[in-house]
Amino acid sequence: MSIRIQLNGSQSLYTNLDFISGNAILSLTRDETISSITVKLEGESKSRLMVEPLLRRRRDDVVIETEVHKVLYKAITVFPPEHLQNPTRASVYTLHPGQHEFPFKFKFPFNNTCADRQATVVNIAGLQMQAPASSDRHVKQTLPPTLHYFQDQAIIRYYLKATVVRPAFYKENFRTEYDFPFFPIEPPRSAPNKRESYARIQHQFAPPTPTARSPVKPPSLFRKTSVPADGTDPPLTPMTPPLHVCIDARLPDPAVATCNEALPLRILVTKLNESPATVYMQLLQIELVAITLVRAHALQRTNLTSTVLTSKSNMGMRLTERDKVVEIDNGLWKDIPLPNTVAPTFETCNISRTYQPELTVQTLKMPVSVYSGIAPPDALLRAMAGSPSPITSPASTSPISAHPPPSKLSASAEPHPIILDPQNSHHPIATGQTHPEGTVEEDAPPTYEEAVADGIGPVQGARREYRHRQG
């Protein structure tokens, strides 16, 4: 006896609202008695962390905590047919040798089902038992992308599982699993606007060393030393004021980047004083820093991984002119898309991923949400627009607050000057939003609800390229 899964079509990547269909193919070499054949569509978020050596009770202890959440769970019975199923008593059926095909079809939802499942049904030798739900925290969010991260510390996988249930308790059930990649559609985007999110830093260069107009020669037996009548030292050359500049890194507001597309970044350099000095940019490096938070019960770990988008040195590029704002040519990065290993921003009960670009001129960082680039169908957006009670987006995709708490450095469209010590590598950074005159704050776009998906077909158009193994 053997069981395998064969999918219809050649689709390599699935997303929300897609249908996944195929056949569970059972091959028999002799008559077999079975109770049922089930096919399940499952997604799980699994975290695995090891206790640090300093926290172990004994030196030789190796404690590993594992936490698993079912973000997707759908099941159907493909055999026996519905008209033969009897929920009140167990039935057995005999299948003859040969190949038997049982079709199945599932539709992917918007959100995870972890928070909705109060108990798990476990089938042991034909007996159905309920396992209590986990007491760990649960969140309701859009289904996350497939992910294999950093030595299996964080795994998000989607798969189909076919099970042949045999009635005798001493006979093993036959199972097979079929993994496939999943990439979610992006959240609804805000209407276009002229606002920008920014990170801003000011820098003052060290003042130049003063020099004497003419050096004083030591006295000589045959030469008379010239000394000013008032007895003062020779005059010094006029001091050049130290150059003071401001560097802005700007993204559209809300700050959103898109998978497989270039970062929509602007870099501005402004000269803030009347110094005749000129700034030349020698180094430019733009990185996308991924912040992965992994929880496993009482353990928690934050991992940082960096993807270098561009790195240039020995540039000698002149930047500033007197009383002008200079925008660095975005041709240095506009044709460099995010690599296909970058997953969109997501959150599950035990794993989350956020991003921030890091700009090395003077180091600037700011949060950004990465969207999948798979746009929702127009019919879905129209259905959401007609919904009587829109739901606000989660905090992970909401715009950057223009009013941070008083304990943090605040900024507006015109922040207060900040004088920086050029020897200090920990520069304060101002972040916030620009608000052009005449614009008003908008509500965050709504999130998806399963009810509006009824009757809406799969997403049409090309899918993004994505490699889900990272680290």
Short mmCIF file of N, CA, C and O in Angstrom, two decimals, residues 114-194:
data_model
loop_
_atom_site.label_atom_id
_atom_site.label_comp_id
_atom_site.label_asym_id
_atom_site.label_seq_id
_atom_site.Cartn_x
_atom_site.Cartn_y
_atom_site.Cartn_z
N CYS A 114 -5.05 30.10 13.90
CA CYS A 114 -4.53 29.65 15.19
C CYS A 114 -5.41 30.11 16.34
O CYS A 114 -5.75 29.34 17.23
N ALA A 115 -5.80 31.38 16.32
CA ALA A 115 -6.58 31.92 17.43
C ALA A 115 -8.00 31.37 17.47
O ALA A 115 -8.67 31.41 18.50
N ASP A 116 -8.48 30.83 16.32
CA ASP A 116 -9.86 30.33 16.26
C ASP A 116 -10.00 28.90 16.72
O ASP A 116 -11.10 28.44 17.01
N ARG A 117 -8.88 28.16 16.76
CA ARG A 117 -8.96 26.74 17.08
C ARG A 117 -8.80 26.55 18.58
O ARG A 117 -7.74 26.79 19.15
N GLN A 118 -9.86 26.09 19.23
CA GLN A 118 -9.83 25.91 20.68
C GLN A 118 -9.27 24.55 21.09
O GLN A 118 -8.82 24.38 22.20
N ALA A 119 -9.32 23.57 20.19
CA ALA A 119 -8.81 22.25 20.52
C ALA A 119 -8.38 21.56 19.24
O ALA A 119 -8.83 21.90 18.14
N THR A 120 -7.50 20.58 19.38
CA THR A 120 -7.00 19.82 18.24
C THR A 120 -7.54 18.41 18.31
O THR A 120 -7.50 17.77 19.35
N VAL A 121 -8.06 17.93 17.19
CA VAL A 121 -8.57 16.57 17.12
C VAL A 121 -7.43 15.64 16.70
O VAL A 121 -6.80 15.85 15.66
N VAL A 122 -7.18 14.63 17.51
CA VAL A 122 -6.12 13.67 17.24
C VAL A 122 -6.74 12.31 16.99
O VAL A 122 -7.61 11.87 17.75
N ASN A 123 -6.32 11.65 15.91
CA ASN A 123 -6.85 10.34 15.56
C ASN A 123 -5.83 9.28 15.91
O ASN A 123 -4.74 9.25 15.34
N ILE A 124 -6.13 8.41 16.87
CA ILE A 124 -5.22 7.35 17.30
C ILE A 124 -5.93 6.01 17.09
O ILE A 124 -6.91 5.70 17.77
N ALA A 125 -5.41 5.23 16.11
CA ALA A 125 -5.96 3.91 15.81
C ALA A 125 -7.47 3.94 15.59
O ALA A 125 -8.22 3.11 16.09
N GLY A 126 -7.91 4.96 14.86
CA GLY A 126 -9.33 5.05 14.54
C GLY A 126 -10.16 5.74 15.59
O GLY A 126 -11.34 5.99 15.38
N LEU A 127 -9.58 6.05 16.75
CA LEU A 127 -10.31 6.73 17.83
C LEU A 127 -9.98 8.21 17.79
O LEU A 127 -8.81 8.60 17.77
N GLN A 128 -11.00 9.05 17.80
CA GLN A 128 -10.80 10.49 17.77
C GLN A 128 -10.77 11.05 19.18
O GLN A 128 -11.69 10.81 19.96
N MET A 129 -9.69 11.78 19.48
CA MET A 129 -9.53 12.38 20.80
C MET A 129 -9.22 13.86 20.63
O MET A 129 -8.61 14.27 19.64
N GLN A 130 -9.64 14.67 21.62
CA GLN A 130 -9.38 16.09 21.58
C GLN A 130 -8.23 16.44 22.51
O GLN A 130 -8.25 16.10 23.69
N ALA A 131 -7.24 17.15 21.95
CA ALA A 131 -6.14 17.66 22.75
C ALA A 131 -6.43 19.12 23.06
O ALA A 131 -6.86 19.87 22.18
N PRO A 132 -6.26 19.55 24.31
CA PRO A 132 -6.58 20.94 24.66
C PRO A 132 -5.70 21.92 23.91
O PRO A 132 -4.56 21.61 23.57
N ALA A 133 -6.26 23.09 23.66
CA ALA A 133 -5.50 24.13 22.97
C ALA A 133 -4.37 24.65 23.84
O ALA A 133 -4.42 24.61 25.06
N SER A 134 -3.32 25.15 23.17
CA SER A 134 -2.16 25.68 23.89
C SER A 134 -2.53 26.96 24.61
O SER A 134 -3.38 27.73 24.17
N SER A 135 -1.88 27.20 25.73
CA SER A 135 -2.13 28.41 26.50
C SER A 135 -1.25 29.56 26.06
O SER A 135 -1.31 30.64 26.64
N ASP A 136 -0.41 29.35 25.04
CA ASP A 136 0.45 30.42 24.57
C ASP A 136 -0.37 31.52 23.90
O ASP A 136 -1.51 31.31 23.48
N ARG A 137 0.26 32.69 23.75
CA ARG A 137 -0.43 33.83 23.13
C ARG A 137 -0.76 33.54 21.68
O ARG A 137 -0.05 32.80 20.99
N HIS A 138 -1.86 34.13 21.20
CA HIS A 138 -2.27 33.96 19.82
C HIS A 138 -2.56 35.33 19.22
O HIS A 138 -3.05 36.24 19.91
N VAL A 139 -2.24 35.49 17.97
CA VAL A 139 -2.54 36.72 17.25
C VAL A 139 -3.29 36.35 15.98
O VAL A 139 -3.15 35.25 15.45
N LYS A 140 -4.11 37.27 15.52
CA LYS A 140 -4.83 37.08 14.26
C LYS A 140 -4.27 38.05 13.24
O LYS A 140 -4.41 39.26 13.37
N GLN A 141 -3.59 37.49 12.24
CA GLN A 141 -2.94 38.29 11.22
C GLN A 141 -3.09 37.58 9.87
O GLN A 141 -3.52 36.43 9.79
N THR A 142 -2.70 38.29 8.83
CA THR A 142 -2.68 37.67 7.50
C THR A 142 -1.72 36.49 7.52
O THR A 142 -0.70 36.50 8.20
N LEU A 143 -2.05 35.45 6.77
CA LEU A 143 -1.19 34.27 6.71
C LEU A 143 0.25 34.68 6.36
O LEU A 143 0.47 35.48 5.44
N PRO A 144 1.24 34.15 7.08
CA PRO A 144 2.64 34.54 6.84
C PRO A 144 3.22 33.79 5.65
O PRO A 144 2.67 32.77 5.19
N PRO A 145 4.36 34.24 5.13
CA PRO A 145 5.01 33.53 4.03
C PRO A 145 5.75 32.29 4.53
O PRO A 145 6.07 32.18 5.72
N THR A 146 6.03 31.38 3.62
CA THR A 146 6.89 30.25 3.95
C THR A 146 8.27 30.77 4.35
O THR A 146 8.79 31.72 3.76
N LEU A 147 8.86 30.16 5.38
CA LEU A 147 10.15 30.64 5.88
C LEU A 147 10.93 29.50 6.52
O LEU A 147 10.37 28.71 7.29
N HIS A 148 12.20 29.40 6.17
CA HIS A 148 13.14 28.51 6.87
C HIS A 148 14.33 29.38 7.24
O HIS A 148 15.07 29.83 6.37
N TYR A 149 14.50 29.64 8.54
CA TYR A 149 15.44 30.68 8.96
C TYR A 149 16.43 30.17 9.99
O TYR A 149 16.06 29.52 10.98
N PHE A 150 17.68 30.46 9.78
CA PHE A 150 18.78 30.38 10.74
C PHE A 150 18.78 29.07 11.52
O PHE A 150 18.37 29.01 12.67
N GLN A 151 19.28 28.03 10.84
CA GLN A 151 19.46 26.74 11.49
C GLN A 151 18.16 26.21 12.11
O GLN A 151 18.14 25.67 13.21
N ASP A 152 17.07 26.45 11.40
CA ASP A 152 15.76 25.94 11.82
C ASP A 152 15.27 26.51 13.14
O ASP A 152 14.43 25.91 13.82
N GLN A 153 15.78 27.70 13.54
CA GLN A 153 15.21 28.36 14.72
C GLN A 153 13.76 28.78 14.46
O GLN A 153 12.94 28.79 15.38
N ALA A 154 13.47 29.14 13.21
CA ALA A 154 12.13 29.58 12.86
C ALA A 154 11.73 28.94 11.54
O ALA A 154 12.44 29.12 10.53
N ILE A 155 10.64 28.20 11.54
CA ILE A 155 10.17 27.53 10.33
C ILE A 155 8.68 27.80 10.18
O ILE A 155 7.90 27.59 11.10
N ILE A 156 8.30 28.28 9.01
CA ILE A 156 6.89 28.40 8.64
C ILE A 156 6.72 27.58 7.38
O ILE A 156 7.35 27.87 6.35
N ARG A 157 5.90 26.54 7.46
CA ARG A 157 5.74 25.66 6.31
C ARG A 157 4.26 25.40 6.05
O ARG A 157 3.42 25.42 6.96
N TYR A 158 3.95 25.18 4.78
CA TYR A 158 2.61 24.84 4.34
C TYR A 158 2.68 23.50 3.61
O TYR A 158 3.62 23.25 2.83
N TYR A 159 1.69 22.65 3.85
CA TYR A 159 1.75 21.34 3.24
C TYR A 159 0.36 20.72 3.19
O TYR A 159 -0.56 21.10 3.93
N LEU A 160 0.22 19.74 2.29
CA LEU A 160 -0.96 18.88 2.21
C LEU A 160 -0.60 17.54 2.83
O LEU A 160 0.52 17.04 2.65
N LYS A 161 -1.53 16.96 3.56
CA LYS A 161 -1.29 15.67 4.20
C LYS A 161 -2.46 14.75 3.91
O LYS A 161 -3.61 15.08 4.21
N ALA A 162 -2.17 13.60 3.32
CA ALA A 162 -3.18 12.57 3.06
C ALA A 162 -2.94 11.41 4.02
O ALA A 162 -1.81 10.97 4.20
N THR A 163 -4.03 10.92 4.64
CA THR A 163 -3.93 9.85 5.64
C THR A 163 -4.94 8.76 5.31
O THR A 163 -6.13 9.03 5.11
N VAL A 164 -4.44 7.53 5.25
CA VAL A 164 -5.30 6.35 5.10
C VAL A 164 -5.48 5.74 6.49
O VAL A 164 -4.51 5.27 7.10
N VAL A 165 -6.70 5.79 7.01
CA VAL A 165 -6.99 5.29 8.36
C VAL A 165 -7.41 3.83 8.25
O VAL A 165 -8.37 3.49 7.54
N ARG A 166 -6.69 2.97 8.97
CA ARG A 166 -7.00 1.54 8.97
C ARG A 166 -7.71 1.20 10.29
O ARG A 166 -7.37 1.71 11.35
N PRO A 167 -8.73 0.31 10.26
CA PRO A 167 -9.57 0.09 11.44
C PRO A 167 -8.87 -0.67 12.57
O PRO A 167 -9.19 -0.44 13.74
N ALA A 168 -7.93 -1.52 12.28
CA ALA A 168 -7.29 -2.32 13.32
C ALA A 168 -6.25 -1.46 14.06
O ALA A 168 -5.44 -0.79 13.43
N PHE A 169 -6.28 -1.51 15.39
CA PHE A 169 -5.38 -0.65 16.16
C PHE A 169 -3.92 -1.06 16.01
O PHE A 169 -3.02 -0.27 16.24
N TYR A 170 -3.70 -2.33 15.62
CA TYR A 170 -2.32 -2.81 15.49
C TYR A 170 -1.77 -2.55 14.08
O TYR A 170 -0.62 -2.89 13.78
N LYS A 171 -2.58 -1.98 13.19
CA LYS A 171 -2.11 -1.66 11.84
C LYS A 171 -1.85 -0.16 11.73
O LYS A 171 -2.68 0.66 12.10
N GLU A 172 -0.69 0.15 11.19
CA GLU A 172 -0.28 1.55 11.09
C GLU A 172 -1.04 2.26 9.98
O GLU A 172 -1.28 1.70 8.91
N ASN A 173 -1.43 3.50 10.28
CA ASN A 173 -2.03 4.33 9.24
C ASN A 173 -0.95 4.78 8.25
O ASN A 173 0.19 5.03 8.64
N PHE A 174 -1.34 4.91 6.98
CA PHE A 174 -0.40 5.37 5.96
C PHE A 174 -0.60 6.86 5.74
O PHE A 174 -1.74 7.33 5.62
N ARG A 175 0.54 7.58 5.65
CA ARG A 175 0.47 9.04 5.48
C ARG A 175 1.48 9.49 4.44
O ARG A 175 2.50 8.84 4.22
N THR A 176 1.19 10.63 3.85
CA THR A 176 2.15 11.29 2.99
C THR A 176 1.93 12.78 3.10
O THR A 176 0.81 13.25 3.36
N GLU A 177 3.00 13.56 2.92
CA GLU A 177 2.94 15.02 2.99
C GLU A 177 3.53 15.62 1.72
O GLU A 177 4.44 15.04 1.12
N TYR A 178 3.00 16.77 1.35
CA TYR A 178 3.46 17.46 0.14
C TYR A 178 3.64 18.93 0.49
O TYR A 178 2.67 19.65 0.72
N ASP A 179 4.89 19.41 0.57
CA ASP A 179 5.18 20.80 0.90
C ASP A 179 5.11 21.69 -0.35
O ASP A 179 5.45 21.25 -1.46
N PHE A 180 4.70 22.93 -0.14
CA PHE A 180 4.67 23.90 -1.24
C PHE A 180 4.88 25.30 -0.65
O PHE A 180 4.59 25.54 0.53
N PRO A 181 5.40 26.25 -1.43
CA PRO A 181 5.64 27.61 -0.92
C PRO A 181 4.37 28.46 -0.96
O PRO A 181 3.53 28.32 -1.85
N PHE A 182 4.28 29.36 0.02
CA PHE A 182 3.15 30.29 0.12
C PHE A 182 3.68 31.70 0.27
O PHE A 182 4.65 31.94 1.00
N PHE A 183 3.05 32.65 -0.43
CA PHE A 183 3.47 34.06 -0.41
C PHE A 183 2.20 34.90 -0.35
O PHE A 183 1.38 34.85 -1.27
N PRO A 184 1.97 35.67 0.72
CA PRO A 184 0.67 36.32 0.90
C PRO A 184 0.48 37.54 -0.01
O PRO A 184 1.44 38.15 -0.48
N ILE A 185 -0.78 37.88 -0.26
CA ILE A 185 -1.06 39.15 -0.93
C ILE A 185 -0.75 40.28 0.04
O ILE A 185 -0.73 40.11 1.25
N GLU A 186 -0.48 41.45 -0.51
CA GLU A 186 -0.10 42.57 0.34
C GLU A 186 -1.34 43.24 0.94
O GLU A 186 -2.45 43.11 0.41
N PRO A 187 -1.18 43.97 2.05
CA PRO A 187 -2.32 44.70 2.64
C PRO A 187 -2.80 45.79 1.69
O PRO A 187 -2.08 46.21 0.78
N PRO A 188 -4.02 46.26 1.89
CA PRO A 188 -4.50 47.40 1.08
C PRO A 188 -3.59 48.61 1.30
O PRO A 188 -3.22 48.92 2.43
N ARG A 189 -3.22 49.26 0.24
CA ARG A 189 -2.33 50.42 0.34
C ARG A 189 -3.14 51.70 0.54
O ARG A 189 -4.28 51.83 0.09
N SER A 190 -2.51 52.66 1.21
CA SER A 190 -3.13 53.97 1.39
C SER A 190 -3.19 54.70 0.05
O SER A 190 -2.42 54.40 -0.88
N ALA A 191 -4.09 55.67 -0.04
CA ALA A 191 -4.17 56.48 -1.25
C ALA A 191 -2.88 57.28 -1.42
O ALA A 191 -2.24 57.65 -0.44
N PRO A 192 -2.46 57.53 -2.66
CA PRO A 192 -1.21 58.30 -2.87
C PRO A 192 -1.28 59.65 -2.19
O PRO A 192 -2.32 60.31 -2.15
N ASN A 193 -0.15 60.08 -1.64
CA ASN A 193 -0.06 61.39 -0.99
C ASN A 193 1.35 61.93 -1.15
O ASN A 193 2.23 61.26 -1.70
N LYS A 194 1.56 63.15 -0.70
CA LYS A 194 2.86 63.79 -0.84
C LYS A 194 3.68 63.75 0.44
O LYS A 194 4.76 64.33 0.51
#
